[in-house]
Structure formats: C-alpha cells, structure tokens
Short mmCIF file of C-alpha atoms in Angstrom, two decimals:
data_model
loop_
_atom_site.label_atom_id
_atom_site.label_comp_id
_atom_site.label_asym_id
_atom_site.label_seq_id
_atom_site.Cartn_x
_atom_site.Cartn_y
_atom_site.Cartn_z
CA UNK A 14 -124.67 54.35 171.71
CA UNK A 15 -124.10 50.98 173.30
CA UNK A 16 -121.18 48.99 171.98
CA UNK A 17 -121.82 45.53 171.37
CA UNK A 18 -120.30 42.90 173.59
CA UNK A 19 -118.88 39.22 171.96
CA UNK A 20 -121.86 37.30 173.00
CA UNK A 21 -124.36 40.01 171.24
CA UNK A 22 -122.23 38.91 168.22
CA UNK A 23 -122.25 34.95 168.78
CA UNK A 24 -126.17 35.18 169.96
CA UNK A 25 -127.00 37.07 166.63
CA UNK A 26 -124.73 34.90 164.66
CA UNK A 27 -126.82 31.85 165.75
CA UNK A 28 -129.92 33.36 165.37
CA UNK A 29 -129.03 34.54 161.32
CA UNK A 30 -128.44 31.30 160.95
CA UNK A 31 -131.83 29.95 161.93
CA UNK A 32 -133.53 32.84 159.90
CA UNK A 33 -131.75 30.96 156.85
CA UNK A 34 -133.93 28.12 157.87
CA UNK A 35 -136.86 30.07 157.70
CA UNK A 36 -135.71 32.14 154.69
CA UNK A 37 -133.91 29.39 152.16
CA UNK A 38 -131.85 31.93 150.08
CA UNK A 39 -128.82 30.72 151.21
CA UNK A 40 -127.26 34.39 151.91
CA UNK A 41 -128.09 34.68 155.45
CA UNK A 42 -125.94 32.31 156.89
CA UNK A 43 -122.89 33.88 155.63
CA UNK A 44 -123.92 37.00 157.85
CA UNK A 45 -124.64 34.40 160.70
CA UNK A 46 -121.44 32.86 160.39
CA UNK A 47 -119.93 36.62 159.87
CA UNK A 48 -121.42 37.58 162.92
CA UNK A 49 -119.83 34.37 164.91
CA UNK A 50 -116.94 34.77 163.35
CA UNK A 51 -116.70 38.56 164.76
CA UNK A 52 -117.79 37.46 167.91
CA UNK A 53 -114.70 35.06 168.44
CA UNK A 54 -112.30 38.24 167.09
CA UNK A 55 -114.23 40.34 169.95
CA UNK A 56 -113.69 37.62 172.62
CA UNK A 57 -109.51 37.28 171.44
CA UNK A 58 -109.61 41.75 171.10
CA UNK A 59 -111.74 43.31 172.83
CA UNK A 60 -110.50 46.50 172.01
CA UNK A 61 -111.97 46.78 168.51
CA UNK A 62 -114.14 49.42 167.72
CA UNK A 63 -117.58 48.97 166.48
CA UNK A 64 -116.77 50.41 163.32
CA UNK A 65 -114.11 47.59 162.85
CA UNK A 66 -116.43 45.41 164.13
CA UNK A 67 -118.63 46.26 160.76
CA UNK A 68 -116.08 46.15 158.35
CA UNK A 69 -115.13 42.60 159.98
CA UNK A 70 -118.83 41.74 159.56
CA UNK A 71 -119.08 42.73 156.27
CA UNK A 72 -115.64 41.94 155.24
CA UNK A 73 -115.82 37.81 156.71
CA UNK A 74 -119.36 37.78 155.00
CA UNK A 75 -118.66 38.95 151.51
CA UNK A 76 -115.68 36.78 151.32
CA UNK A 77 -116.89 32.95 152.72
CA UNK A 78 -119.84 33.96 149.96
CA UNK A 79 -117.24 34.94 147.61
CA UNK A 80 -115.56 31.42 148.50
CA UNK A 81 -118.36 29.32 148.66
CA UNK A 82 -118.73 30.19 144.97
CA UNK A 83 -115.26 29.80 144.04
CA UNK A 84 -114.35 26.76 145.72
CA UNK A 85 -117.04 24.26 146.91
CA UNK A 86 -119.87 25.41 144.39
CA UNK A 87 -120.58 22.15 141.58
CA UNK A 88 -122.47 22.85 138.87
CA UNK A 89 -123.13 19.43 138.21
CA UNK A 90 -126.80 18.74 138.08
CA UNK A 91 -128.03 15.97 140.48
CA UNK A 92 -130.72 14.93 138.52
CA UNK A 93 -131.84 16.30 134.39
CA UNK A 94 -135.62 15.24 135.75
CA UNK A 95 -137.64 18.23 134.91
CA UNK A 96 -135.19 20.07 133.17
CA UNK A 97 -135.72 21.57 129.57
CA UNK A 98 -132.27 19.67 128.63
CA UNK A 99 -133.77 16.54 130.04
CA UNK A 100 -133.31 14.54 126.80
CA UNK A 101 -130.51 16.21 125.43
CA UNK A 102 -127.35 13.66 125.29
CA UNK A 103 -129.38 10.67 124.67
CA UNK A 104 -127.93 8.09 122.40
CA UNK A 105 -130.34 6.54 119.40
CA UNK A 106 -130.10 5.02 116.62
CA UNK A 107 -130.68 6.15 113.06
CA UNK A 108 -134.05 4.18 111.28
CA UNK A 109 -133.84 6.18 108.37
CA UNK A 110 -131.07 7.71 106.79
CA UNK A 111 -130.36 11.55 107.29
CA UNK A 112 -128.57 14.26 105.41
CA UNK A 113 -128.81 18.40 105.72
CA UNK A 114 -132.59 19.34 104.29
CA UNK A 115 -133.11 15.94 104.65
CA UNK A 116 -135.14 14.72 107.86
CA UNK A 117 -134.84 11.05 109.14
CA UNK A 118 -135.49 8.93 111.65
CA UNK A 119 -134.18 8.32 114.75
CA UNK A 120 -135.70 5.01 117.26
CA UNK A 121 -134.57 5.21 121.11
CA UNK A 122 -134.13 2.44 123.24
CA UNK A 123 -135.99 4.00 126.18
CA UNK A 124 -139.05 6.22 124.86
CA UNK A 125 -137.36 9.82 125.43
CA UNK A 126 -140.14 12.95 125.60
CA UNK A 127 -142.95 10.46 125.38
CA UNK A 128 -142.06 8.60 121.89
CA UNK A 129 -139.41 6.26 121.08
CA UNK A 130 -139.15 6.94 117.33
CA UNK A 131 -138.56 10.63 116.36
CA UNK A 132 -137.97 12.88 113.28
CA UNK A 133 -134.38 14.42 113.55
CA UNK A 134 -132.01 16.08 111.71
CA UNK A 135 -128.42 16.58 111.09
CA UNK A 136 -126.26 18.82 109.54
CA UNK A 137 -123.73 15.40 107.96
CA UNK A 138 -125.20 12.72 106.45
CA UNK A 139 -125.79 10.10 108.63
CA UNK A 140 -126.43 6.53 107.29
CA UNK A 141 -129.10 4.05 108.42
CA UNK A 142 -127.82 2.05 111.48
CA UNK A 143 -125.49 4.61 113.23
CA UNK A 144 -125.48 5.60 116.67
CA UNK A 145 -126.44 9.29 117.39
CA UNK A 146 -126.81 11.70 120.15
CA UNK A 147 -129.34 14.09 120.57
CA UNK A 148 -127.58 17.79 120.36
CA UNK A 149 -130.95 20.00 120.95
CA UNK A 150 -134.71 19.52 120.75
CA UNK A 151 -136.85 21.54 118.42
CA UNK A 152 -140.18 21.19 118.98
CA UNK A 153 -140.97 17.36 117.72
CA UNK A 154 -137.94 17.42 115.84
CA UNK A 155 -134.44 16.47 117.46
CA UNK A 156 -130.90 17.83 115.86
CA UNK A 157 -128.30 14.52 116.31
CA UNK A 158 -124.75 14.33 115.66
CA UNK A 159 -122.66 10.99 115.18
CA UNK A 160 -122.44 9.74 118.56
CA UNK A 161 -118.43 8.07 118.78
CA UNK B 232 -121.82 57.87 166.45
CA UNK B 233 -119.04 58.67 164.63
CA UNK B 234 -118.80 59.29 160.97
CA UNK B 235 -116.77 56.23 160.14
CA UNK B 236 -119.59 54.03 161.50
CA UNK B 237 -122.47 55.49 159.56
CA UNK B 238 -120.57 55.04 156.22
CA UNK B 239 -119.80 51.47 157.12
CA UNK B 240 -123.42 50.16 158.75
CA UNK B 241 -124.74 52.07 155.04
CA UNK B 242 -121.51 49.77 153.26
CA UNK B 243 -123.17 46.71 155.25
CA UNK B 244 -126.56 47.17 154.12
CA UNK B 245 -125.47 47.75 150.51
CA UNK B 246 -123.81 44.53 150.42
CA UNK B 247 -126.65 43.02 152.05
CA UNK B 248 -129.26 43.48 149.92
CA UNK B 249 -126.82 43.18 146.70
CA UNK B 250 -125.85 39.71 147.81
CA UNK B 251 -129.57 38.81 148.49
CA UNK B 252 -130.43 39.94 145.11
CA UNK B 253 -128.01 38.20 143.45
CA UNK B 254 -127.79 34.81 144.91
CA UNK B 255 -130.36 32.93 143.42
CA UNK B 256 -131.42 29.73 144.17
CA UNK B 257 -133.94 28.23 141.19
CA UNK B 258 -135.63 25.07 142.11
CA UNK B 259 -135.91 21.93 140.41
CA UNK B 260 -138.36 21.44 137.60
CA UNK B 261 -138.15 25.43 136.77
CA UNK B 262 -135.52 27.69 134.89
CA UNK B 263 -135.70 31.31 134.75
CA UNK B 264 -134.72 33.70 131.70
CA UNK B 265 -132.35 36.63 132.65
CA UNK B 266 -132.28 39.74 130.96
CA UNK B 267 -129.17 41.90 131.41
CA UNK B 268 -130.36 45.49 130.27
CA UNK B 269 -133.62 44.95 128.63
CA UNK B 270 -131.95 42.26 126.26
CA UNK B 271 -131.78 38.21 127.20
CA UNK B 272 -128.96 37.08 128.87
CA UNK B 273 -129.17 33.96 130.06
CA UNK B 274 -130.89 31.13 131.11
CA UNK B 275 -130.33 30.16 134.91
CA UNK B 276 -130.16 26.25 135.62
CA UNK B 277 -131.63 24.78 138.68
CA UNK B 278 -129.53 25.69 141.88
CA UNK B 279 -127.49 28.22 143.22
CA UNK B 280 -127.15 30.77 140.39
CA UNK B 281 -125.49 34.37 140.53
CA UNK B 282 -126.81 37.47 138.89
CA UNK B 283 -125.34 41.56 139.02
CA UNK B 284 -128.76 42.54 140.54
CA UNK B 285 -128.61 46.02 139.62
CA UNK B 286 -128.22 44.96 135.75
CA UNK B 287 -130.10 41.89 135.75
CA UNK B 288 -133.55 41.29 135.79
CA UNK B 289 -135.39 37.84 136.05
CA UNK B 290 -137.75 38.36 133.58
CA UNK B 291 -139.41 35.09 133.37
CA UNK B 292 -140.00 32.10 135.53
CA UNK B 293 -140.50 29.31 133.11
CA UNK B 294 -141.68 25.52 134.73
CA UNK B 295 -139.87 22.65 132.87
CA UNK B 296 -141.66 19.73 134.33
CA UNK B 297 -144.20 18.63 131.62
CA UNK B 298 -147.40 20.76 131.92
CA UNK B 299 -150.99 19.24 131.64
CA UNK B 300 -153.07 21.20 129.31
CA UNK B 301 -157.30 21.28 129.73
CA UNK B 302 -158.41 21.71 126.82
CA UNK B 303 -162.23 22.64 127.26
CA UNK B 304 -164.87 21.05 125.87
CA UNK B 305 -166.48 22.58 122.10
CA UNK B 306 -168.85 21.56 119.67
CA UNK B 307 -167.76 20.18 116.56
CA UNK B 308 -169.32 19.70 112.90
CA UNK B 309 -168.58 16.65 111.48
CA UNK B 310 -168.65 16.01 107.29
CA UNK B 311 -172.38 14.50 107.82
CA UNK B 312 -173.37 18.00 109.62
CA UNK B 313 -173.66 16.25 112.96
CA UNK B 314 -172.78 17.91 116.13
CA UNK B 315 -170.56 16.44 118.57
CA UNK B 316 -168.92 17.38 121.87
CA UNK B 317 -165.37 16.95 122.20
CA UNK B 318 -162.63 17.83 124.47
CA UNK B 319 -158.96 16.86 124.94
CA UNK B 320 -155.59 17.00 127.19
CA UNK B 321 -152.35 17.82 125.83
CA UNK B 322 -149.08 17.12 127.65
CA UNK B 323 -146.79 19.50 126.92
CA UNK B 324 -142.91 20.37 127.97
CA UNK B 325 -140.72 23.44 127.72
CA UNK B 326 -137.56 22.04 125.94
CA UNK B 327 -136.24 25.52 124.63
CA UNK B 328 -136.93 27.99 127.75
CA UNK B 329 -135.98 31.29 125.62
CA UNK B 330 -138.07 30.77 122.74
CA UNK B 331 -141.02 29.99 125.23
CA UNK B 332 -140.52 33.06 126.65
CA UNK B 333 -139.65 35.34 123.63
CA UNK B 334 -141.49 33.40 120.83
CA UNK B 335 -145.15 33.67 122.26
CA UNK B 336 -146.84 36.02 124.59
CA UNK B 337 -148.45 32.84 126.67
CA UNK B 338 -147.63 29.34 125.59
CA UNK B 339 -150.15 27.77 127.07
CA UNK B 340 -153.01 29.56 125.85
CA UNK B 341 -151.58 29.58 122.52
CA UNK B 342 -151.48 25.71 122.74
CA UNK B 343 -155.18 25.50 123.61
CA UNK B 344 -156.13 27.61 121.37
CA UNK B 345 -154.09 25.46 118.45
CA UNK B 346 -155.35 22.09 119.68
CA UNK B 347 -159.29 23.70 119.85
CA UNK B 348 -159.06 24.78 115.94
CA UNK B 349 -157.33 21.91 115.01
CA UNK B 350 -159.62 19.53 116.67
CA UNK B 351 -162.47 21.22 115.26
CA UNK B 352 -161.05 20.79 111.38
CA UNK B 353 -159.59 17.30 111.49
CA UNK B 354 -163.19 16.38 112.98
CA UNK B 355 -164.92 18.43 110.50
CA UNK B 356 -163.16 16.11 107.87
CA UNK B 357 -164.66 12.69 109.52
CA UNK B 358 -168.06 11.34 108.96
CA UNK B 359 -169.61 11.11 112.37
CA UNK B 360 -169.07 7.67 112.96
CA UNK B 361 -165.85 7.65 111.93
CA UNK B 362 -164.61 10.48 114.21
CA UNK B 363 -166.58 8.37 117.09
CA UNK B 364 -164.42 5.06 116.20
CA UNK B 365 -161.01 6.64 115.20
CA UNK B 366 -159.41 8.29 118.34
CA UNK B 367 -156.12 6.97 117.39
CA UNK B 368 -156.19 8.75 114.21
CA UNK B 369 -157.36 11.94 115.27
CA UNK B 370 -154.41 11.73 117.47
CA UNK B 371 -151.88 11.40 115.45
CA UNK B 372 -152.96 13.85 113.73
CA UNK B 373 -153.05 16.14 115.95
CA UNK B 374 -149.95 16.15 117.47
CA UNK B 375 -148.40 16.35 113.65
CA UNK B 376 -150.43 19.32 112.84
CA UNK B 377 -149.42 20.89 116.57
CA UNK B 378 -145.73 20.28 116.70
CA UNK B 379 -144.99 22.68 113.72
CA UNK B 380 -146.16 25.68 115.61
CA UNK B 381 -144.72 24.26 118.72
CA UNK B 382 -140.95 24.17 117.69
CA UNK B 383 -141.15 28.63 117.20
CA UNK B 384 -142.58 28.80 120.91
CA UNK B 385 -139.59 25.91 121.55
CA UNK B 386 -142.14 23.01 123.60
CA UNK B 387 -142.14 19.75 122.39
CA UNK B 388 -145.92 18.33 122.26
CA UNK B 389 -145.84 14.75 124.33
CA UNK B 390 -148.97 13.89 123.87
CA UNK B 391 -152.54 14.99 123.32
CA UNK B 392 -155.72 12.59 124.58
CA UNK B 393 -159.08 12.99 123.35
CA UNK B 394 -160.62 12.77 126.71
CA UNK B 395 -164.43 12.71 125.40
CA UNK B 396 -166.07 12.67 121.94
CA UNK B 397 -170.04 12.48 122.65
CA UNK B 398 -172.59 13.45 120.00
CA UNK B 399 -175.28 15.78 121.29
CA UNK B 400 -178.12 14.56 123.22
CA UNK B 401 -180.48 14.60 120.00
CA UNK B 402 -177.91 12.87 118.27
CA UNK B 403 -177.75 10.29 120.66
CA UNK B 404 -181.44 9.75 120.55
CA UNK B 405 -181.52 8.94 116.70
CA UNK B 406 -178.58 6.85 117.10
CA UNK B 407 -180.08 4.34 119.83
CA UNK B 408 -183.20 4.28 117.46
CA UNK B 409 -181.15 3.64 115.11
CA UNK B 410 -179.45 0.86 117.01
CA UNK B 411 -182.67 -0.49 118.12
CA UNK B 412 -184.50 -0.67 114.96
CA UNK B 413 -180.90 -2.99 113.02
CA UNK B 414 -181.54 -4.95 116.55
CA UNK B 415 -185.75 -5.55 115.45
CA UNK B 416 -184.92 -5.95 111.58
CA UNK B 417 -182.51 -8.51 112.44
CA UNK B 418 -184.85 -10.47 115.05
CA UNK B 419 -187.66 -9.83 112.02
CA UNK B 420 -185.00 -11.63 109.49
CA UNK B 421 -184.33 -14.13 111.54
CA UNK B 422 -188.13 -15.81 112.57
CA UNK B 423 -188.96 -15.12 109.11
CA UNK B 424 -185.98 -17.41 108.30
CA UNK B 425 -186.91 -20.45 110.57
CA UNK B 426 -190.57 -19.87 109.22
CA UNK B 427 -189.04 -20.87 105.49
CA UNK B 428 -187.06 -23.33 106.78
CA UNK B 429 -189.60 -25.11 108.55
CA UNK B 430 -191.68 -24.75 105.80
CA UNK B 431 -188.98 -26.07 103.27
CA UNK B 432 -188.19 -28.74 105.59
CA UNK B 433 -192.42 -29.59 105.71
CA UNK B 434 -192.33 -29.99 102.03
CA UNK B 435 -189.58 -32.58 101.83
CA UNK B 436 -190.85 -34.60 104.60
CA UNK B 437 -194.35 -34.86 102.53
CA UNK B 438 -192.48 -35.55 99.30
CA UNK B 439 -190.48 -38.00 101.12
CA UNK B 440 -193.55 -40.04 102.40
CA UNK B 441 -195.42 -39.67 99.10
CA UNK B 442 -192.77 -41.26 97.32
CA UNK B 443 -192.48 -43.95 100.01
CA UNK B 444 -196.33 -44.04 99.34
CA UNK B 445 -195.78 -44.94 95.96
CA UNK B 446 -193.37 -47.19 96.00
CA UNK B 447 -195.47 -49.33 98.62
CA UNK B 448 -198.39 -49.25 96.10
CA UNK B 449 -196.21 -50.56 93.06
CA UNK B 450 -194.97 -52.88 95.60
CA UNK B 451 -198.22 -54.10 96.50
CA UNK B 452 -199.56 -54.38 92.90
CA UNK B 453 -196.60 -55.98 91.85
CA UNK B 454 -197.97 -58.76 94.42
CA UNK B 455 -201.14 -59.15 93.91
CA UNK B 456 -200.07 -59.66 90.87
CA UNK B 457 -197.56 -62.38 91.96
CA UNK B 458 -200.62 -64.03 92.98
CA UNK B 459 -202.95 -63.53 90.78
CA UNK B 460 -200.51 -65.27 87.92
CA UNK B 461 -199.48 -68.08 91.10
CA UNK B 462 -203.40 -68.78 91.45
CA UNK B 463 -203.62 -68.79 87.41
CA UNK B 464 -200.92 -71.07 87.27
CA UNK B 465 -202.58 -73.53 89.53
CA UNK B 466 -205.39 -73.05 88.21
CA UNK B 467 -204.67 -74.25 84.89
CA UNK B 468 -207.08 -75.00 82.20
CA UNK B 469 -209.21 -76.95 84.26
CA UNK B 470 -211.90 -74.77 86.00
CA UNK B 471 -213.95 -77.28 88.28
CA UNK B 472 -211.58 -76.33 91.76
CA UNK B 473 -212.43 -72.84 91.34
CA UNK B 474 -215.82 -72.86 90.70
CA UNK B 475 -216.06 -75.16 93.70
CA UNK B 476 -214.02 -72.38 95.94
CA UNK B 477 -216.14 -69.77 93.96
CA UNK B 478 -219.10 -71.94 94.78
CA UNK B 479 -218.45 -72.08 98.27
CA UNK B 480 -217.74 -68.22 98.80
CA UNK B 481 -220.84 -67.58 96.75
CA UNK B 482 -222.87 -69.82 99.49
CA UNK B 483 -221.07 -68.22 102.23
CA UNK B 484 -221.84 -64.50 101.25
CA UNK B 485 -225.35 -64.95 100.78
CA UNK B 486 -224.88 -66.83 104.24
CA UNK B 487 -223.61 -63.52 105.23
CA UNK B 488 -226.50 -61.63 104.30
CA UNK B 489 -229.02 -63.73 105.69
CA UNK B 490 -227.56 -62.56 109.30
CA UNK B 491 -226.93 -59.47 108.77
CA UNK B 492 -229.46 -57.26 110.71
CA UNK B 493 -230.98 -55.16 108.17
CA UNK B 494 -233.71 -56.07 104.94
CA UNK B 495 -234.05 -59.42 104.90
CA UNK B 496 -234.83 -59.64 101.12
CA UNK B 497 -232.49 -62.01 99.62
CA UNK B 498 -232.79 -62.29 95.85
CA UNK B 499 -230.73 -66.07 95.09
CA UNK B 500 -230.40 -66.70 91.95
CA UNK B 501 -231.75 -69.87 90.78
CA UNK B 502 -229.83 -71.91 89.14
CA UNK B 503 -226.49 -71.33 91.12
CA UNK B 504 -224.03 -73.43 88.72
CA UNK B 505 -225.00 -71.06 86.50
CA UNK B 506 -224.35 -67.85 88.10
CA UNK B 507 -220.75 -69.13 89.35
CA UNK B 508 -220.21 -69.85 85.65
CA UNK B 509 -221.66 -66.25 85.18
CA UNK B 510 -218.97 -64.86 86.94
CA UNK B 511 -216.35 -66.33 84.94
CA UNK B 512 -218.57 -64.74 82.02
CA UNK B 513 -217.01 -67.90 79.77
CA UNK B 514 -219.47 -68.58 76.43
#
C-alpha cells in the first residue's frame, strides 16, 4: 500500500476536471477540485493519513456541490424557447367576451403557438377589450386571468 | 490497509455515484417527468436539476421543441366515389409534459393516427373537385376536429399542411380528357360563332346595296321622267320639230343598218312621212 504524495492529488485533481469536459454532468469537477483541494492540505500537512485524506476528499466534494446548489445555483431560465411553458405569461387581449362555461376569444399581438387569435377561458368574467395573461395552455384552448 | 480506510474509499464511492445520479442536467428544448416511488413527482426544467436517486426515477424524456409529424400518404373516397391520394404534416408541441406522458401511451402515433381518420372523413364529405380546390378548408378543419383530443394528451396542434392531394392516375386521365374536350367544345363554339356572324354580317351588306339599288332606280325614273315632261313641255302642241328629229334618227338608223356587216336586206318603208307619223300612232 503506497500512500499518495500531494502532487498524485493535484495531478488527479486536474485531470477530473478535464474528464468533466469529456463527461458534461457537472459532478466531476467537484471531485477534481476535491482532489486539488486535498492536495494543497497534503502539501501544508503532510502527516495526514490516507484515510483522512478520503474523508477530506469526500468531505470538500460533497460540500462545494452542496454549495454550488445553495448559493450560486439561478433557476432563472435564460431563454422559454423550446420550453412547454413557452407561451405561458403572454399578455392578449380579450375579442370576445368570457365568463366560466363560457369560452371567448383572445387576439395576441405577436402570433403565440402558431395563431394570433385563440379560444380561452377564464374562471371571472372578463369583458371585451381587457388585457389578459395566459395562466396555462390546454390543448388549443388557453386559461387567462385579468392581466393588471 | 487498515479498516478505517476500506469503510471510507466504500463512503467515497457511495457518494460518488449518489451525486452522479442525482445531479441532472436536462437540456434545452426537453423536460423530463420524475416519478418518486412509482407515482409522478415532478417535472424537471431545463438545467441543473436535483433528484434522491435511490427514490426517483426519470421515467420519461419528453422533447418540447415543436415536433414535425409525417403523416403518410392514404387513399381517400371522396362524396363522388373518386379516389384520391393525400398526405399531410402536422406541427405539433408538448405544452403540458405530464399529460403527454400519462394521458397517451405514444403521442405521436396517436396524432397520426387522428389526423389519417380525420383526413379521410372530412374528404369523404367533399365532392372531388372541391376537396382538390379547398385546402384551406380542409385545414381548418382539421386542426378543430384534432385539438379536442389533443388537450387530454396536453399538445397544442400548431398547424397541419396538406402536403399533396392527387387523384389516382386513372382519375387523372379522365380529368385531362375532360379538360381537353371543354378546351375543343369551346374552340367548336367559337368558329361556329364567327361563321354566323360573317354570315349575318353578309346579309346586311346585300340588303344594304339592294336598297341602295333601289333607290338609284327610283332616282333614275324619277329623271327620265324629268325629261320626258321637259321634252313634252317643249314640245308643245306643235309636232313638226319632232318629227323632223324623229325624221332624222329614223334616216340615221336605217343608215346604221346599211353598214352593218351582216344581211343586207333593208325593208324602207315607202312613204317615210308616214311612218314617222306612224310612230306617233296620232289618227
């Protein structure tokens, strides 16, 4: 059993990393950077054993991934291109007046899904003439609440 | 190797492959449907996503771009019992991911299959040339009769194109001899046309010139009358002048005769006072 020395640390650090390049899932280079980070604790202490070495692997790993997802992660979409919400927000206005069991119409300014004037419905009564915004999309149908 | 060690490389390895299972990273223009337990969970969002691996399961991959349907080519029956070949493309988009998954075993097939029957009875409705001239209509129609079905397997129907409709080659046939022949009755319709116009217009040119005809006749009566009551006129009661003239002519035509080429047999009547006065036929 050979222990490992810093550089076998930083030199497998590095190379985790470029396996993320090869492999985008975006978990590999938090062992990479693990591994680096273990490598600079070896180089300050070399008198860790390898089974600290691990847990300080593991450990630094689980926790900048455990970080990452805490602090820096947005969750704001860059683009709604392609997604199944894609139209979902869009503000129209009401062509024909609608009411619960009641269906109107509802004209875009910029075709949305392929057709500027849709059937929608509501669950108020909306009058002819008011601005609306698309809640959800059923099928060719779109549900719309009073946009203020 | 000590104990310790073991335990923690089989710690490391555990954690590996849970993180790798649970970071997910979806890719734009997709959205995958979770199940937690057998049971939908959620729906994960382009981007970095997390799931507990050992509970969840990514059941479905769904794509959210808009998908281009073939719809492959069948023969239809219109109202006149003619057969024609017609095929379409829809353009179709997953706006509810969970009901595509859950609602229908595969969308897209189910689509196909909707657009193929439909197509088949709003055609079978149309006269033949109607269904040839009216892709418009058919549709509209269409995508009516589709998006019903579509909002339980949750896709919204963009568009659907007839991309051909051709009647079958006998079809066809009939129809350009049936094109051909309008094109030889017309050109038949239209020399017989000219022929009764030029006739017409043959007609009333002769009618034209017979009445011109006429009118020069009456025209020249009504002279020669003119001058026949101008010469009366002058000529008065007394006779003598135009038995002289008479006289004269009388000489001359028998003048006439005597140099003319043929029988030289020249009756003259003997007393020639007398036969001028003869000619007046005056008792």
């Amino acid at each position: 059993m050979i222990a490992p020395v810093w550089w076998h640390w930083i030199v497998l650090g590095i190379v985790l990393m470029l396996v993320e390049l090869a492999v985008p899932a975006f978990f590999v280079i938090w062992f990479g950077l693990g591994a680096l980070l273990v490598g600079l604790g070896l180089l300050l202490m070399p008198a860790l054993s390898v089974t600290a070495q691990v847990v300080l692997w593991t450990g630094a790993s689980v926790a900048m991934t455990v970080l990452w997802f805490r602090v820096f992660r947005s969750d704001r979409p860059s683009t709604r291109s392609g997604n199944s919400a894609s139209a979902i927000g869009e503000i129209g206005l009401v062509t024909t007046a609608v009411a619960p069991f009641q269906p109107g119409q509802v004209r875009f300014q910029k075709p949305v899904l392929g057709a500027e004037q849709w059937q929608c419905r509501a669950d108020e009564p909306i009058a002819a003439g008011d601005r609306v915004r698309v809640v959800s999309i059923e099928g060719n149908y779109v549900q719309v609440q009073k946009a203020h | 190797m000590s104990d310790a060690l073991i335990v923690m490389i089989a710690v490391l390895i555990f954690v590996i492959i849970t993180i790798a299972k649970g970071v997910r990273l979806v890719p734009q223009g997709q959205e995958w449907v979770v199940e937690r337990l057998g049971k939908y969970h959620a729906t994960l969002l382009p981007g970095l996503n997390i799931v507990i691996p050992y509970l969840d399961n990514i059941a479905y991959k769904l794509i959210t771009k808009d998908i281009i349907l073939d719809v492959q080519e069948q023969e239809v029956i219109t109202l006149d019992n003619a057969v024609i070949r017609a095929n379409a493309v829809a353009f179709v988009k997953v706006t509810d991911p969970v009901k595509a998954a859950y609602g229908v075993t595969d969308f897209a097939e189910a689509i196909r299959n909707l657009i193929m029957t439909t197509l088949r009875s709003i055609i079978g409705e149309m006269e033949l040339d109607q269904a040839l001239s009216s892709r418009d209509k058919i549709k509209a129609r269409l995508r009516e009769s589709i998006a019903d079905e579509a909002i339980d397997w949750g896709l919204t129907v963009k568009s659907v194109e007839i991309q051909d409709i051709n009647p079958s080659p006998s079809m066809q046939a009939a129809m350009e001899m049936q094109a051909a022949a309008e094109r030889e009755r017309k050109a038949m319709v239209t020399k017989a046309e000219g022929l009764k116009q030029s006739a017409v217009l043959e007609a009333e040119a002769r009618l034209e010139s017979a009445k011109r005809d006429a009118s020069a006749q009456v025209m020249l009566a009504e002279a020669s009358a003119e001058s026949i009551r101008r010469v009366a006129a002058a000529v008065g009661d007394n006779t003598a002048p135009v038995q002289y003239v008479l006289g004269e002519k009388y000489v001359s035509a028998l003048q006439d005769l005597g140099a003319s080429d043929n029988s030289k047999i020249v009756v003259l009547p003997a007393d020639l006072q007398e036969a001028v006065r003869g000619l007046f036929a005056k008792r």
